[in-house]
């Protein structure tokens, strides 16, 4: 890592964001955050690659001859658990941003979050259902605390929203995410799926531990602003939040005590309320920010414009995140597990998206810069509309092998590789652009929290999936595939047709 840092011609000792040391032309702190996020994503995506196949292992929906000793759950229940878990990771990014803004500051929050994630993977490494769900909860909490704050710290490295390096910096950061996400299924997926599930989870803990060590050793390269608490809680506010938290904890304990005591509890009693909560909270949070009278008229207008991107992103992630559920089970049961005579575990398909990202992200970053120099770079609205069309087309394509495999035929791995390729093009038009857009459009009062709001779009999309599955929808049906594809393409059309209105709401942000 140190060898990738080079000296600039005329260093100015102010903050790390403007020092002479650079990382590929960007502030040196980006290297630290790049590596921290890379290892955190290694742990997260490694566990995620194992999640659904571990849940169905040993059960009626498992692939014949696959490793047993999993939790033997039905596929529909496993997909619903996966969707709720992913939704909670991103839902908890909102209180994670709140902790960064009001309690610990971004830097301390990230350090605590990484420790919680590591502990969660270690608990997952212990056999049994209770430890599985406890570990899953710890990883979700830690990931939520980390996500918004580490992205906010990337923003701190640059000289305001108009710094021309900013979008490129977020794209490089996004490459770090995908380097970790690419390696994880190859290492953790292989060990867990082929040898021992819990050893795989333990390797995820080691990965997070490496990321935490890098972060702690490299904090001197970060902007001092990342250690500050922008709007610290008063004593009265702290006591008020503690009381509210205890009240809701008691309410939940009493409610579920009654449900369990009367013998009517099923997994849906946990999944459906969480999914409904995941849909309600984004609406509530955006409405609360929009109505905040302390915001200037310009800030409120930008929030109105941001809502358009939020809704589009929710539809996008609704489809995209099925890479770890619907597409994972399709890879496990209906896709050939060899290519050119080489056999591989189905979890390896979870690396394909990241491989596409690592290959294409530098191309996209260079393309945006080249077009910007010619004053021809597409607007954010055009990028988002394009993303929706590409992700919609990916499920149009997915409907073909889904239909071919309906009689038990195993399809070529190239189908999934092509589908992931289409989704990746859409992802690169939306995700790094959305991260950068959020830091630009966020009201100053809600700097870290708005990063949490961006991640709530993932929560909303995954919660829709959870509700569809628990309602009995067949996600493996071609009709369902094409319905989701149509929703995405229509959302893209809506952004395109209203692009002038949206650009007007964005103010000086482009």
Short mmCIF file of C-alpha atoms in Angstrom, two decimals:
data_model
loop_
_atom_site.label_atom_id
_atom_site.label_comp_id
_atom_site.label_asym_id
_atom_site.label_seq_id
_atom_site.Cartn_x
_atom_site.Cartn_y
_atom_site.Cartn_z
CA UNK A 1 0.00 0.00 0.00
CA UNK A 2 2.77 2.44 0.91
CA UNK A 3 4.48 1.93 -2.42
CA UNK A 4 1.39 3.19 -4.21
CA UNK A 5 1.67 6.60 -2.51
CA UNK A 6 3.71 9.10 -4.48
CA UNK A 7 5.02 12.57 -3.70
CA UNK A 8 3.56 15.63 -5.33
CA UNK A 9 5.63 18.51 -6.64
CA UNK A 10 4.67 21.19 -4.14
CA UNK A 11 3.25 19.83 -0.86
CA UNK A 12 1.25 22.15 1.34
CA UNK A 13 0.86 21.00 4.92
CA UNK A 14 -2.72 21.82 5.73
CA UNK A 15 -4.85 18.71 5.97
CA UNK A 16 -4.39 15.23 4.49
CA UNK A 17 -6.91 16.19 1.84
CA UNK A 18 -4.54 18.74 0.39
CA UNK A 19 -1.12 17.34 1.34
CA UNK A 20 1.54 16.50 -1.22
CA UNK A 21 1.11 12.73 -0.88
CA UNK A 22 -1.34 11.22 -3.31
CA UNK A 23 -2.90 7.86 -4.12
CA UNK A 24 -3.29 7.64 -7.91
CA UNK A 25 -3.68 11.43 -7.98
CA UNK A 26 -6.07 11.49 -5.02
CA UNK A 27 -5.54 12.33 -1.32
CA UNK A 28 -3.45 9.67 0.44
CA UNK A 29 -6.26 8.98 2.91
CA UNK A 30 -8.18 7.39 0.05
CA UNK A 31 -5.71 4.47 0.13
CA UNK A 32 -6.52 3.81 3.81
CA UNK A 33 -10.26 3.97 3.25
CA UNK A 34 -9.88 1.91 0.06
CA UNK A 35 -8.13 -0.91 1.95
CA UNK A 36 -10.45 -0.76 4.97
CA UNK A 37 -13.53 -0.98 2.79
CA UNK A 38 -11.95 -3.70 0.64
CA UNK A 39 -11.44 -5.99 3.63
CA UNK A 40 -14.84 -5.16 5.12
CA UNK A 41 -16.45 -6.07 1.80
CA UNK A 42 -14.31 -9.25 1.70
CA UNK A 43 -15.88 -10.33 4.98
CA UNK A 44 -19.39 -9.20 4.02
CA UNK A 45 -19.55 -10.71 0.53
CA UNK A 46 -17.82 -13.90 1.62
CA UNK A 47 -20.50 -14.49 4.23
CA UNK A 48 -23.22 -13.36 1.80
CA UNK A 49 -22.03 -15.87 -0.81
CA UNK A 50 -22.53 -18.67 1.72
CA UNK A 51 -25.76 -17.39 3.23
CA UNK A 52 -28.52 -18.87 1.03
CA UNK A 53 -26.69 -22.11 0.17
CA UNK A 54 -25.96 -22.63 3.90
CA UNK A 55 -29.59 -21.98 4.81
CA UNK A 56 -30.92 -24.56 2.31
CA UNK A 57 -28.11 -27.12 2.84
CA UNK A 58 -29.46 -30.40 4.17
CA UNK A 59 -33.03 -29.40 3.35
CA UNK A 60 -35.53 -30.35 0.61
CA UNK A 61 -34.41 -27.56 -1.72
CA UNK A 62 -30.69 -28.30 -1.50
CA UNK A 63 -28.75 -29.47 -4.54
CA UNK A 64 -28.41 -33.30 -4.52
CA UNK A 65 -25.00 -34.33 -3.25
CA UNK A 66 -24.17 -30.93 -1.75
CA UNK A 67 -22.58 -30.53 1.67
CA UNK A 68 -25.10 -31.03 4.46
CA UNK A 69 -25.10 -29.70 8.03
CA UNK A 70 -26.68 -26.42 7.03
CA UNK A 71 -29.95 -25.12 8.51
CA UNK A 72 -32.14 -27.16 6.12
CA UNK A 73 -34.62 -24.35 5.42
CA UNK A 74 -36.95 -24.11 2.39
CA UNK A 75 -35.71 -21.96 -0.48
CA UNK A 76 -38.50 -19.36 -0.12
CA UNK A 77 -37.74 -18.87 3.58
CA UNK A 78 -34.01 -18.67 2.87
CA UNK A 79 -34.51 -16.01 0.20
CA UNK A 80 -36.74 -14.01 2.56
CA UNK A 81 -34.13 -14.20 5.35
CA UNK A 82 -31.42 -13.12 2.92
CA UNK A 83 -33.50 -10.17 1.69
CA UNK A 84 -34.32 -9.02 5.23
CA UNK A 85 -30.69 -9.34 6.26
CA UNK A 86 -29.45 -7.21 3.35
CA UNK A 87 -32.27 -4.74 3.98
CA UNK A 88 -31.26 -4.43 7.65
CA UNK A 89 -27.60 -3.84 6.76
CA UNK A 90 -28.63 -0.82 4.74
CA UNK A 91 -31.45 0.26 7.06
CA UNK A 92 -28.98 0.43 9.93
CA UNK A 93 -26.76 2.71 7.84
CA UNK A 94 -29.22 5.46 8.79
CA UNK A 95 -28.70 5.24 12.58
CA UNK A 96 -25.05 4.55 11.75
CA UNK A 97 -24.87 7.96 10.07
CA UNK A 98 -26.73 9.46 13.04
CA UNK A 99 -24.10 8.07 15.43
CA UNK A 100 -21.39 9.58 13.23
CA UNK A 101 -23.11 12.97 13.18
CA UNK A 102 -24.21 13.17 16.78
CA UNK A 103 -22.38 10.73 19.07
CA UNK A 104 -18.93 9.42 18.08
CA UNK A 105 -17.93 11.15 14.84
CA UNK A 106 -17.28 9.17 11.63
CA UNK A 107 -13.79 7.92 12.51
CA UNK A 108 -14.62 6.45 15.92
CA UNK A 109 -17.88 5.00 14.58
CA UNK A 110 -16.02 3.11 11.84
CA UNK A 111 -13.53 1.64 14.33
CA UNK A 112 -16.34 0.43 16.62
CA UNK A 113 -18.32 -0.88 13.63
CA UNK A 114 -15.42 -2.96 12.33
CA UNK A 115 -15.00 -4.54 15.77
CA UNK A 116 -18.70 -5.46 15.91
CA UNK A 117 -18.57 -6.98 12.40
CA UNK A 118 -15.56 -9.10 13.33
CA UNK A 119 -17.35 -10.33 16.47
CA UNK A 120 -20.43 -11.17 14.37
CA UNK A 121 -18.47 -13.39 11.99
CA UNK A 122 -16.85 -15.17 14.93
CA UNK A 123 -20.31 -15.90 16.38
CA UNK A 124 -21.43 -17.18 12.95
CA UNK A 125 -18.48 -19.58 13.07
CA UNK A 126 -20.21 -21.35 16.00
CA UNK A 127 -22.70 -24.06 14.89
CA UNK A 128 -26.41 -23.76 15.65
CA UNK A 129 -29.43 -21.62 14.76
CA UNK A 130 -29.25 -19.27 17.79
CA UNK A 131 -25.62 -18.37 17.11
CA UNK A 132 -26.35 -18.03 13.38
CA UNK A 133 -29.06 -15.42 13.88
CA UNK A 134 -27.09 -13.66 16.64
CA UNK A 135 -24.04 -13.44 14.39
CA UNK A 136 -26.16 -12.23 11.48
CA UNK A 137 -27.58 -9.47 13.69
CA UNK A 138 -24.11 -8.35 14.83
CA UNK A 139 -22.80 -8.21 11.24
CA UNK A 140 -25.85 -6.20 10.18
CA UNK A 141 -25.42 -3.73 13.07
CA UNK A 142 -21.70 -3.30 12.44
CA UNK A 143 -22.14 -2.94 8.68
CA UNK A 144 -24.82 -0.31 9.21
CA UNK A 145 -22.56 1.69 11.53
CA UNK A 146 -19.67 1.52 9.07
CA UNK A 147 -21.24 2.14 5.66
CA UNK A 148 -22.43 5.74 5.85
CA UNK A 149 -19.46 6.96 7.88
CA UNK A 150 -16.67 5.56 5.73
CA UNK A 151 -18.29 7.06 2.63
CA UNK A 152 -18.60 10.39 4.44
CA UNK A 153 -14.88 10.26 5.23
CA UNK A 154 -14.12 9.78 1.54
CA UNK A 155 -16.03 13.01 0.92
CA UNK A 156 -13.99 14.76 3.63
CA UNK A 157 -10.80 14.15 1.63
CA UNK A 158 -11.82 16.57 -1.11
CA UNK A 159 -12.13 20.36 -1.31
CA UNK A 160 -15.89 20.55 -1.38
CA UNK A 161 -18.52 19.22 -3.81
CA UNK A 162 -16.97 20.99 -6.80
CA UNK A 163 -13.54 19.30 -6.49
CA UNK A 164 -13.09 17.73 -9.97
CA UNK A 165 -11.42 14.65 -8.45
CA UNK A 166 -14.43 13.79 -6.31
CA UNK A 167 -16.37 11.50 -8.67
CA UNK A 168 -13.14 9.76 -9.68
CA UNK A 169 -12.28 9.27 -6.00
CA UNK A 170 -15.59 7.59 -5.30
CA UNK A 171 -15.12 5.40 -8.36
CA UNK A 172 -11.69 4.28 -7.07
CA UNK A 173 -13.25 3.66 -3.66
CA UNK A 174 -15.87 1.58 -5.44
CA UNK A 175 -13.11 -0.48 -7.04
CA UNK A 176 -11.83 -1.26 -3.53
CA UNK A 177 -15.29 -2.51 -2.60
CA UNK A 178 -15.31 -4.81 -5.59
CA UNK A 179 -11.77 -6.14 -5.20
CA UNK A 180 -12.84 -7.45 -1.79
CA UNK A 181 -16.19 -8.64 -3.13
CA UNK A 182 -14.45 -10.49 -5.98
CA UNK A 183 -11.95 -12.35 -3.80
CA UNK A 184 -14.40 -13.26 -1.03
CA UNK A 185 -16.52 -15.93 -2.78
CA UNK A 186 -13.39 -17.52 -4.25
CA UNK A 187 -11.82 -17.90 -0.81
CA UNK A 188 -14.61 -17.91 1.77
CA UNK A 189 -17.15 -19.45 -0.61
CA UNK A 190 -14.87 -22.35 -1.54
CA UNK A 191 -13.81 -23.12 2.04
CA UNK A 192 -17.36 -22.83 3.38
CA UNK A 193 -19.20 -24.66 0.61
CA UNK A 194 -16.65 -27.42 -0.03
CA UNK A 195 -15.06 -28.01 3.39
CA UNK A 196 -16.74 -26.46 6.42
CA UNK A 197 -19.39 -23.73 6.61
CA UNK A 198 -18.17 -22.35 9.92
CA UNK A 199 -14.52 -22.21 8.90
CA UNK A 200 -15.68 -20.02 6.03
CA UNK A 201 -17.40 -17.65 8.45
CA UNK A 202 -14.23 -17.58 10.59
CA UNK A 203 -12.14 -16.49 7.57
CA UNK A 204 -14.59 -13.60 7.11
CA UNK A 205 -13.76 -12.51 10.67
CA UNK A 206 -10.03 -12.56 9.87
CA UNK A 207 -10.66 -10.36 6.82
CA UNK A 208 -12.47 -7.75 8.88
CA UNK A 209 -9.69 -7.87 11.46
CA UNK A 210 -7.11 -6.99 8.78
CA UNK A 211 -9.27 -4.09 7.61
CA UNK A 212 -9.61 -2.76 11.17
CA UNK A 213 -5.83 -2.90 11.71
CA UNK A 214 -5.16 -0.98 8.47
CA UNK A 215 -7.69 1.67 9.46
CA UNK A 216 -6.25 2.17 12.95
CA UNK A 217 -2.68 2.41 11.65
CA UNK A 218 -3.58 4.82 8.84
CA UNK A 219 -5.82 7.37 10.56
CA UNK A 220 -3.11 10.06 10.33
CA UNK A 221 -3.76 10.22 6.59
CA UNK A 222 -7.43 11.13 7.08
CA UNK A 223 -8.91 14.61 7.28
CA UNK A 224 -9.10 15.74 10.95
CA UNK A 225 -12.73 16.63 10.23
CA UNK A 226 -13.55 12.89 10.34
CA UNK A 227 -12.84 12.86 14.10
CA UNK A 228 -15.28 15.66 14.83
CA UNK A 229 -18.90 15.24 15.92
CA UNK A 230 -20.77 17.75 13.70
CA UNK A 231 -23.85 18.20 15.91
CA UNK A 232 -23.27 16.47 19.28
CA UNK A 233 -26.22 15.42 21.40
CA UNK A 234 -27.07 17.48 24.44
CA UNK A 235 -27.54 15.67 27.74
CA UNK A 236 -31.31 16.17 27.48
CA UNK A 237 -31.39 14.73 23.95
CA UNK A 238 -29.28 11.74 25.00
CA UNK A 239 -31.63 10.94 27.89
CA UNK A 240 -34.66 11.35 25.63
CA UNK A 241 -33.27 8.89 23.06
CA UNK A 242 -32.42 6.36 25.76
CA UNK A 243 -35.97 6.51 27.13
CA UNK A 244 -37.51 6.13 23.67
CA UNK A 245 -35.25 3.19 22.91
CA UNK A 246 -36.17 1.42 26.13
CA UNK A 247 -39.89 1.98 25.52
CA UNK A 248 -39.76 0.44 22.04
CA UNK A 249 -37.62 -2.43 23.32
CA UNK A 250 -40.22 -3.24 25.98
CA UNK A 251 -43.05 -3.00 23.43
CA UNK A 252 -41.27 -5.41 21.07
CA UNK A 253 -40.46 -7.82 23.92
CA UNK A 254 -44.06 -7.88 25.15
CA UNK A 255 -45.47 -8.30 21.62
CA UNK A 256 -43.20 -11.19 20.67
CA UNK A 257 -43.57 -12.71 24.12
CA UNK A 258 -47.32 -12.94 23.48
CA UNK A 259 -46.87 -14.28 19.95
CA UNK A 260 -44.41 -16.97 21.06
CA UNK A 261 -46.39 -17.77 24.22
CA UNK A 262 -49.59 -18.40 22.25
CA UNK A 263 -47.74 -20.77 19.92
CA UNK A 264 -48.51 -18.92 16.68
CA UNK A 265 -44.99 -17.70 15.96
CA UNK A 266 -43.48 -18.48 12.56
CA UNK A 267 -40.49 -16.94 10.81
CA UNK A 268 -42.89 -14.61 8.98
CA UNK A 269 -43.78 -12.95 12.30
CA UNK A 270 -40.20 -11.65 12.26
CA UNK A 271 -39.71 -11.11 8.53
CA UNK A 272 -42.93 -9.27 7.61
CA UNK A 273 -42.82 -6.60 10.38
CA UNK A 274 -39.17 -5.89 9.60
CA UNK A 275 -39.95 -5.59 5.89
CA UNK A 276 -42.85 -3.21 6.53
CA UNK A 277 -40.63 -1.18 8.84
CA UNK A 278 -38.01 -1.05 6.09
CA UNK A 279 -40.55 0.50 3.73
CA UNK A 280 -41.99 2.95 6.24
CA UNK A 281 -38.71 4.33 7.60
CA UNK A 282 -37.34 5.69 4.27
CA UNK A 283 -40.61 7.54 3.65
CA UNK A 284 -40.64 8.92 7.18
CA UNK A 285 -36.98 9.99 7.11
CA UNK A 286 -37.19 11.77 3.76
CA UNK A 287 -40.40 13.54 4.81
CA UNK A 288 -38.81 14.65 8.10
CA UNK A 289 -35.74 16.06 6.35
CA UNK A 290 -37.89 17.78 3.74
CA UNK A 291 -40.01 19.46 6.42
CA UNK A 292 -37.04 20.63 8.53
CA UNK A 293 -37.54 24.40 8.82
CA UNK A 294 -33.85 24.93 9.62
CA UNK A 295 -32.95 24.03 6.03
CA UNK A 296 -32.59 26.80 3.50
CA UNK A 297 -34.92 26.95 0.51
CA UNK A 298 -32.08 25.73 -1.73
CA UNK A 299 -31.43 22.72 0.52
CA UNK A 300 -35.10 21.78 0.60
CA UNK A 301 -35.30 22.02 -3.19
CA UNK A 302 -32.31 19.70 -3.51
CA UNK A 303 -33.97 17.18 -1.20
CA UNK A 304 -37.02 17.23 -3.50
CA UNK A 305 -34.77 16.48 -6.46
CA UNK A 306 -32.98 13.77 -4.51
CA UNK A 307 -36.25 11.87 -3.96
CA UNK A 308 -36.43 11.10 -7.69
CA UNK A 309 -33.03 9.40 -7.56
CA UNK A 310 -33.95 7.59 -4.36
CA UNK A 311 -37.05 5.97 -5.86
CA UNK A 312 -35.15 4.90 -8.99
CA UNK A 313 -32.36 3.43 -6.86
CA UNK A 314 -34.87 1.43 -4.79
CA UNK A 315 -36.23 -0.24 -7.93
CA UNK A 316 -32.69 -0.86 -9.16
CA UNK A 317 -31.55 -2.58 -5.94
CA UNK A 318 -34.76 -4.62 -5.77
CA UNK A 319 -33.50 -6.46 -8.85
CA UNK A 320 -29.75 -6.17 -8.39
CA UNK A 321 -29.61 -7.68 -4.89
CA UNK A 322 -31.18 -10.89 -6.10
CA UNK A 323 -27.67 -11.75 -7.24
CA UNK A 324 -27.24 -13.33 -3.79
CA UNK A 325 -30.66 -14.98 -3.60
CA UNK A 326 -32.66 -15.79 -6.75
CA UNK A 327 -29.57 -15.93 -8.93
CA UNK A 328 -27.61 -17.77 -6.22
CA UNK A 329 -30.16 -20.60 -5.97
CA UNK A 330 -30.39 -20.71 -9.79
CA UNK A 331 -26.59 -21.07 -9.92
CA UNK A 332 -26.66 -23.79 -7.25
CA UNK A 333 -29.44 -25.95 -8.73
CA UNK A 334 -29.96 -25.10 -12.40
CA UNK A 335 -26.58 -24.00 -13.77
CA UNK A 336 -23.73 -26.26 -14.86
CA UNK A 337 -20.87 -26.11 -12.36
CA UNK A 338 -18.05 -26.57 -14.85
CA UNK A 339 -16.59 -24.64 -17.76
CA UNK A 340 -13.95 -25.94 -20.18
CA UNK A 341 -13.70 -29.04 -18.00
CA UNK A 342 -12.98 -27.05 -14.81
CA UNK A 343 -15.36 -27.68 -11.89
CA UNK A 344 -16.14 -24.92 -9.38
CA UNK A 345 -18.59 -24.28 -6.50
CA UNK A 346 -21.70 -22.23 -7.22
CA UNK A 347 -20.58 -19.50 -4.80
CA UNK A 348 -17.98 -18.48 -7.39
CA UNK A 349 -20.75 -16.87 -9.41
CA UNK A 350 -20.90 -14.26 -6.63
CA UNK A 351 -17.51 -13.01 -7.85
CA UNK A 352 -18.64 -12.38 -11.42
CA UNK A 353 -20.27 -8.99 -10.75
CA UNK A 354 -17.17 -7.73 -8.96
CA UNK A 355 -14.91 -8.97 -11.75
CA UNK A 356 -17.01 -7.00 -14.20
CA UNK A 357 -16.79 -3.93 -11.96
CA UNK A 358 -13.00 -4.10 -11.61
CA UNK A 359 -12.71 -4.48 -15.38
CA UNK A 360 -15.19 -1.77 -16.32
CA UNK A 361 -14.95 0.84 -13.53
CA UNK A 362 -11.65 2.36 -14.78
CA UNK A 363 -13.17 2.52 -18.26
CA UNK A 364 -16.23 4.36 -16.94
CA UNK A 365 -14.13 6.71 -14.79
CA UNK A 366 -11.92 7.60 -17.78
CA UNK A 367 -14.99 7.94 -20.02
CA UNK A 368 -16.73 10.39 -17.67
CA UNK A 369 -13.55 12.50 -17.39
CA UNK A 370 -12.96 12.50 -21.16
CA UNK A 371 -16.56 13.51 -21.85
CA UNK A 372 -16.40 16.17 -19.11
CA UNK A 373 -13.35 17.76 -20.76
CA UNK A 374 -15.39 18.00 -23.94
CA UNK A 375 -18.41 19.24 -21.96
CA UNK A 376 -20.39 16.21 -23.16
CA UNK A 377 -20.61 14.13 -19.99
CA UNK A 378 -24.15 12.76 -19.50
CA UNK A 379 -26.08 14.34 -16.65
CA UNK A 380 -26.79 12.37 -13.50
CA UNK A 381 -30.40 11.94 -14.65
CA UNK A 382 -29.26 10.31 -17.90
CA UNK A 383 -26.87 8.02 -16.02
CA UNK A 384 -29.66 6.93 -13.65
CA UNK A 385 -32.13 6.36 -16.51
CA UNK A 386 -29.52 4.25 -18.32
CA UNK A 387 -28.91 2.21 -15.17
CA UNK A 388 -32.60 1.35 -14.90
CA UNK A 389 -32.76 0.20 -18.51
CA UNK A 390 -29.69 -2.02 -18.17
CA UNK A 391 -30.86 -3.71 -14.97
CA UNK A 392 -34.30 -4.24 -16.54
CA UNK A 393 -32.74 -5.82 -19.62
CA UNK A 394 -30.72 -8.16 -17.38
CA UNK A 395 -33.94 -9.74 -16.13
CA UNK A 396 -35.39 -9.88 -19.63
CA UNK A 397 -32.30 -11.95 -20.45
CA UNK A 398 -32.64 -13.96 -17.22
CA UNK A 399 -36.12 -15.08 -18.25
CA UNK A 400 -34.58 -17.11 -21.11
CA UNK A 401 -32.36 -19.53 -19.10
CA UNK A 402 -35.05 -19.63 -16.39
CA UNK A 403 -37.48 -20.99 -18.99
CA UNK A 404 -34.87 -23.37 -20.45
CA UNK A 405 -34.16 -24.87 -17.01
CA UNK A 406 -37.82 -25.44 -16.14
CA UNK A 407 -37.62 -29.09 -17.26
CA UNK A 408 -34.54 -29.84 -15.15
CA UNK A 409 -31.97 -28.95 -17.81
CA UNK A 410 -28.82 -27.29 -16.49
CA UNK A 411 -27.91 -24.19 -18.46
CA UNK A 412 -24.50 -22.86 -19.41
CA UNK A 413 -22.68 -20.64 -16.87
CA UNK A 414 -22.33 -18.05 -19.64
CA UNK A 415 -25.97 -17.03 -19.14
CA UNK A 416 -25.31 -15.82 -15.61
CA UNK A 417 -22.02 -14.20 -16.65
CA UNK A 418 -23.87 -12.20 -19.32
CA UNK A 419 -26.68 -11.24 -16.90
CA UNK A 420 -24.17 -10.02 -14.32
CA UNK A 421 -22.44 -8.05 -17.09
CA UNK A 422 -25.61 -6.12 -17.93
CA UNK A 423 -26.30 -5.46 -14.26
CA UNK A 424 -22.74 -4.21 -13.76
CA UNK A 425 -23.05 -1.65 -16.54
CA UNK A 426 -26.20 -0.40 -14.81
CA UNK A 427 -24.47 -0.45 -11.42
CA UNK A 428 -21.61 1.72 -12.68
CA UNK A 429 -24.09 4.22 -14.06
CA UNK A 430 -25.88 4.43 -10.70
CA UNK A 431 -23.98 3.38 -7.60
CA UNK A 432 -20.73 5.44 -7.52
CA UNK A 433 -22.62 8.33 -9.10
CA UNK A 434 -25.30 8.04 -6.42
CA UNK A 435 -22.73 8.02 -3.60
CA UNK A 436 -21.10 11.17 -4.96
CA UNK A 437 -24.48 12.80 -5.66
CA UNK A 438 -25.59 12.21 -2.08
CA UNK A 439 -22.55 13.97 -0.61
CA UNK A 440 -23.16 16.90 -2.99
CA UNK A 441 -26.89 17.29 -2.37
CA UNK A 442 -26.93 16.55 1.36
CA UNK A 443 -27.91 19.50 3.61
CA UNK A 444 -24.98 20.35 5.91
CA UNK A 445 -27.06 19.41 8.94
CA UNK A 446 -27.51 15.86 7.65
CA UNK A 447 -24.07 15.15 6.14
CA UNK A 448 -23.57 11.57 7.40
CA UNK A 449 -27.27 10.84 7.77
CA UNK A 450 -27.90 11.49 4.07
CA UNK A 451 -25.44 8.72 3.25
CA UNK A 452 -27.68 6.56 5.40
CA UNK A 453 -30.67 7.78 3.41
CA UNK A 454 -28.95 6.69 0.18
CA UNK A 455 -28.52 3.20 1.59
CA UNK A 456 -32.19 3.14 2.60
CA UNK A 457 -32.96 2.79 -1.11
CA UNK A 458 -31.42 -0.69 -0.86
CA UNK A 459 -33.54 -1.39 2.21
CA UNK A 460 -36.72 -0.40 0.40
CA UNK A 461 -35.93 -2.57 -2.62
CA UNK A 462 -35.03 -5.64 -0.55
CA UNK A 463 -38.06 -5.21 1.69
CA UNK A 464 -40.32 -5.31 -1.37
CA UNK A 465 -38.65 -8.61 -2.27
CA UNK A 466 -39.23 -9.96 1.25
CA UNK A 467 -42.92 -9.08 1.12
CA UNK A 468 -43.31 -10.67 -2.31
CA UNK A 469 -41.67 -13.91 -1.17
CA UNK A 470 -43.61 -14.13 2.11
CA UNK A 471 -46.81 -13.49 0.13
CA UNK A 472 -46.05 -16.56 -1.98
CA UNK A 473 -44.65 -14.96 -5.16
CA UNK A 474 -42.57 -17.33 -7.30
CA UNK A 475 -39.36 -15.45 -7.97
CA UNK A 476 -38.24 -18.30 -10.22
CA UNK A 477 -41.13 -17.75 -12.65
CA UNK A 478 -40.54 -16.01 -15.99
CA UNK A 479 -43.64 -13.85 -15.46
CA UNK A 480 -42.18 -12.48 -12.23
CA UNK A 481 -38.84 -11.86 -13.96
CA UNK A 482 -40.42 -9.91 -16.79
CA UNK A 483 -42.65 -7.95 -14.38
CA UNK A 484 -39.61 -6.72 -12.46
CA UNK A 485 -37.83 -5.91 -15.72
CA UNK A 486 -40.79 -3.81 -16.85
CA UNK A 487 -40.85 -1.93 -13.52
CA UNK A 488 -37.17 -1.01 -13.88
CA UNK A 489 -37.44 0.12 -17.50
CA UNK A 490 -40.54 2.20 -16.72
CA UNK A 491 -38.69 3.84 -13.80
CA UNK A 492 -35.84 4.69 -16.16
CA UNK A 493 -38.30 6.18 -18.63
CA UNK A 494 -39.81 8.28 -15.84
CA UNK A 495 -36.39 9.73 -14.94
CA UNK A 496 -35.62 10.45 -18.60
CA UNK A 497 -38.95 12.13 -19.37
CA UNK A 498 -38.70 14.35 -16.27
CA UNK A 499 -34.96 15.08 -16.53
CA UNK A 500 -35.35 18.83 -17.07
CA UNK A 501 -37.55 19.16 -13.98
CA UNK A 502 -35.13 17.08 -11.90
CA UNK A 503 -32.08 19.06 -13.07
CA UNK A 504 -33.88 22.26 -12.05
CA UNK A 505 -34.40 20.88 -8.54
CA UNK A 506 -30.71 19.93 -8.24
CA UNK A 507 -29.59 23.56 -8.25
CA UNK A 508 -25.83 23.88 -8.80
CA UNK A 509 -25.22 20.12 -8.57
CA UNK A 510 -24.50 18.31 -11.83
#
